[in-house]
Amino acid sequence: MAQAFVHPDLKDVSLDALLAALADPDRRAIVRALAADRQCEGAGLSCSGAAPAHLPKGTMSAHYARLRAAGLVRATRKGVEVIHTLRCDDVNARFPGVLTAILAAED
């Protein structure tokens, strides 16, 4: 049986942890893809559906784990796929405006 994903309560996540997770351009690309596809607590995208195409699966998994640990994404299993959604409401409640500012910034 597959192990369940851990999703921290945002009250336990520091701003430093959130910003550190978003410091990597590939992780920002994942978050932007989820936000652009209107996946804030919505249907979600598969791992490869939101990640940059050049990422190997192992690297992709590490990036998603870092985003989950920072409270930015929620992962659920659907069959053999893992579907990710952006935790917009939770992040905006804890850190108002931060996610919007990061997503609006150009790389």
PDB file of C-alpha atoms in Angstrom:
ATOM      1  CA  MET A   1       0.000   0.000   0.000  1.00  0.00           C
ATOM      2  CA  ALA A   2       1.301   3.451  -0.915  1.00  0.00           C
ATOM      3  CA  GLN A   3       2.235   5.783   1.884  1.00  0.00           C
ATOM      4  CA  ALA A   4       0.024   8.842   2.362  1.00  0.00           C
ATOM      5  CA  PHE A   5       1.419  12.284   1.638  1.00  0.00           C
ATOM      6  CA  VAL A   6       2.163  14.654   4.521  1.00  0.00           C
ATOM      7  CA  HIS A   7       0.693  18.150   4.193  1.00  0.00           C
ATOM      8  CA  PRO A   8       1.737  20.564   6.934  1.00  0.00           C
ATOM      9  CA  ASP A   9      -0.634  22.947   8.609  1.00  0.00           C
ATOM     10  CA  LEU A  10       0.368  26.374   7.274  1.00  0.00           C
ATOM     11  CA  LYS A  11       0.582  27.767  10.820  1.00  0.00           C
ATOM     12  CA  ASP A  12       3.622  25.499  11.215  1.00  0.00           C
ATOM     13  CA  VAL A  13       5.325  26.818   8.054  1.00  0.00           C
ATOM     14  CA  SER A  14       7.604  29.834   8.279  1.00  0.00           C
ATOM     15  CA  LEU A  15       7.882  32.523   5.643  1.00  0.00           C
ATOM     16  CA  ASP A  16      11.532  31.525   5.240  1.00  0.00           C
ATOM     17  CA  ALA A  17      10.512  27.932   4.388  1.00  0.00           C
ATOM     18  CA  LEU A  18       7.935  29.139   1.882  1.00  0.00           C
ATOM     19  CA  LEU A  19      10.384  31.512   0.189  1.00  0.00           C
ATOM     20  CA  ALA A  20      13.140  28.873   0.176  1.00  0.00           C
ATOM     21  CA  ALA A  21      10.827  26.466  -1.639  1.00  0.00           C
ATOM     22  CA  LEU A  22      10.038  29.156  -4.199  1.00  0.00           C
ATOM     23  CA  ALA A  23      13.694  30.145  -4.645  1.00  0.00           C
ATOM     24  CA  ASP A  24      14.235  27.448  -7.270  1.00  0.00           C
ATOM     25  CA  PRO A  25      13.133  28.414 -10.803  1.00  0.00           C
ATOM     26  CA  ASP A  26      11.829  24.913 -11.582  1.00  0.00           C
ATOM     27  CA  ARG A  27       9.666  24.908  -8.446  1.00  0.00           C
ATOM     28  CA  ARG A  28       8.348  28.367  -9.346  1.00  0.00           C
ATOM     29  CA  ALA A  29       7.523  27.019 -12.806  1.00  0.00           C
ATOM     30  CA  ILE A  30       5.527  24.187 -11.214  1.00  0.00           C
ATOM     31  CA  VAL A  31       3.623  26.624  -8.984  1.00  0.00           C
ATOM     32  CA  ARG A  32       2.973  28.936 -11.936  1.00  0.00           C
ATOM     33  CA  ALA A  33       1.674  26.039 -14.044  1.00  0.00           C
ATOM     34  CA  LEU A  34      -0.708  24.992 -11.269  1.00  0.00           C
ATOM     35  CA  ALA A  35      -1.878  28.593 -10.797  1.00  0.00           C
ATOM     36  CA  ALA A  36      -2.241  29.244 -14.539  1.00  0.00           C
ATOM     37  CA  ASP A  37      -4.286  26.109 -14.984  1.00  0.00           C
ATOM     38  CA  ARG A  38      -6.627  27.336 -12.220  1.00  0.00           C
ATOM     39  CA  GLN A  39      -5.670  24.448  -9.996  1.00  0.00           C
ATOM     40  CA  CYS A  40      -6.060  26.270  -6.691  1.00  0.00           C
ATOM     41  CA  GLU A  41      -7.788  23.575  -4.670  1.00  0.00           C
ATOM     42  CA  GLY A  42      -9.328  22.379  -7.937  1.00  0.00           C
ATOM     43  CA  ALA A  43      -8.996  19.245 -10.065  1.00  0.00           C
ATOM     44  CA  GLY A  44      -5.200  19.365 -10.140  1.00  0.00           C
ATOM     45  CA  LEU A  45      -2.476  18.342 -12.549  1.00  0.00           C
ATOM     46  CA  SER A  46      -0.270  15.271 -12.700  1.00  0.00           C
ATOM     47  CA  CYS A  47       3.400  15.551 -11.766  1.00  0.00           C
ATOM     48  CA  SER A  48       4.540  15.782 -15.363  1.00  0.00           C
ATOM     49  CA  GLY A  49       1.597  18.005 -16.298  1.00  0.00           C
ATOM     50  CA  ALA A  50       2.874  20.915 -14.201  1.00  0.00           C
ATOM     51  CA  ALA A  51       6.652  20.363 -14.149  1.00  0.00           C
ATOM     52  CA  PRO A  52       9.078  21.642 -16.785  1.00  0.00           C
ATOM     53  CA  ALA A  53       9.610  18.987 -19.478  1.00  0.00           C
ATOM     54  CA  HIS A  54      13.398  18.808 -18.971  1.00  0.00           C
ATOM     55  CA  LEU A  55      13.155  17.506 -15.389  1.00  0.00           C
ATOM     56  CA  PRO A  56      13.966  13.843 -14.729  1.00  0.00           C
ATOM     57  CA  LYS A  57      11.318  12.016 -12.658  1.00  0.00           C
ATOM     58  CA  GLY A  58      13.554  11.805  -9.570  1.00  0.00           C
ATOM     59  CA  THR A  59      14.239  15.533  -9.625  1.00  0.00           C
ATOM     60  CA  MET A  60      10.557  16.224 -10.232  1.00  0.00           C
ATOM     61  CA  SER A  61       9.640  14.148  -7.171  1.00  0.00           C
ATOM     62  CA  ALA A  62      12.164  16.011  -5.024  1.00  0.00           C
ATOM     63  CA  HIS A  63      10.748  19.371  -6.145  1.00  0.00           C
ATOM     64  CA  TYR A  64       7.174  18.306  -5.341  1.00  0.00           C
ATOM     65  CA  ALA A  65       8.285  17.028  -1.925  1.00  0.00           C
ATOM     66  CA  ARG A  66       9.868  20.404  -1.187  1.00  0.00           C
ATOM     67  CA  LEU A  67       6.717  22.246  -2.306  1.00  0.00           C
ATOM     68  CA  ARG A  68       4.547  19.959  -0.131  1.00  0.00           C
ATOM     69  CA  ALA A  69       6.809  20.484   2.893  1.00  0.00           C
ATOM     70  CA  ALA A  70       6.450  24.246   2.452  1.00  0.00           C
ATOM     71  CA  GLY A  71       2.670  23.912   2.349  1.00  0.00           C
ATOM     72  CA  LEU A  72       2.361  25.151  -1.227  1.00  0.00           C
ATOM     73  CA  VAL A  73       0.844  22.087  -2.884  1.00  0.00           C
ATOM     74  CA  ARG A  74      -1.462  19.243  -1.935  1.00  0.00           C
ATOM     75  CA  ALA A  75      -0.893  15.798  -3.467  1.00  0.00           C
ATOM     76  CA  THR A  76      -3.449  13.029  -3.872  1.00  0.00           C
ATOM     77  CA  ARG A  77      -3.182   9.642  -5.518  1.00  0.00           C
ATOM     78  CA  LYS A  78      -5.566   8.781  -8.345  1.00  0.00           C
ATOM     79  CA  GLY A  79      -4.724   5.287  -9.503  1.00  0.00           C
ATOM     80  CA  VAL A  80      -1.049   5.306 -10.434  1.00  0.00           C
ATOM     81  CA  GLU A  81      -0.890   9.084 -10.829  1.00  0.00           C
ATOM     82  CA  VAL A  82      -0.195  11.730  -8.224  1.00  0.00           C
ATOM     83  CA  ILE A  83      -2.319  14.835  -8.734  1.00  0.00           C
ATOM     84  CA  HIS A  84      -1.173  18.175  -7.339  1.00  0.00           C
ATOM     85  CA  THR A  85      -3.154  21.281  -6.496  1.00  0.00           C
ATOM     86  CA  LEU A  86      -1.927  24.660  -5.337  1.00  0.00           C
ATOM     87  CA  ARG A  87      -3.026  25.534  -1.788  1.00  0.00           C
ATOM     88  CA  CYS A  88      -3.855  29.153  -2.693  1.00  0.00           C
ATOM     89  CA  ASP A  89      -6.430  29.785   0.012  1.00  0.00           C
ATOM     90  CA  ASP A  90      -4.273  28.328   2.787  1.00  0.00           C
ATOM     91  CA  VAL A  91      -1.136  30.180   1.662  1.00  0.00           C
ATOM     92  CA  ASN A  92      -2.972  33.473   1.175  1.00  0.00           C
ATOM     93  CA  ALA A  93      -4.563  33.208   4.613  1.00  0.00           C
ATOM     94  CA  ARG A  94      -1.153  32.667   6.257  1.00  0.00           C
ATOM     95  CA  PHE A  95       0.947  34.961   4.045  1.00  0.00           C
ATOM     96  CA  PRO A  96      -1.395  37.490   2.370  1.00  0.00           C
ATOM     97  CA  GLY A  97      -0.171  38.631  -1.035  1.00  0.00           C
ATOM     98  CA  VAL A  98       3.095  36.682  -1.027  1.00  0.00           C
ATOM     99  CA  LEU A  99       2.035  34.008  -3.508  1.00  0.00           C
ATOM    100  CA  THR A 100       0.474  36.590  -5.817  1.00  0.00           C
ATOM    101  CA  ALA A 101       3.653  38.703  -5.751  1.00  0.00           C
ATOM    102  CA  ILE A 102       5.918  35.713  -6.423  1.00  0.00           C
ATOM    103  CA  LEU A 103       3.767  34.491  -9.315  1.00  0.00           C
ATOM    104  CA  ALA A 104       3.606  37.976 -10.834  1.00  0.00           C
ATOM    105  CA  ALA A 105       7.395  38.436 -10.730  1.00  0.00           C
ATOM    106  CA  GLU A 106       9.380  37.639 -13.858  1.00  0.00           C
ATOM    107  CA  ASP A 107      12.249  35.138 -13.683  1.00  0.00           C
TER     108      ASP A 107
END
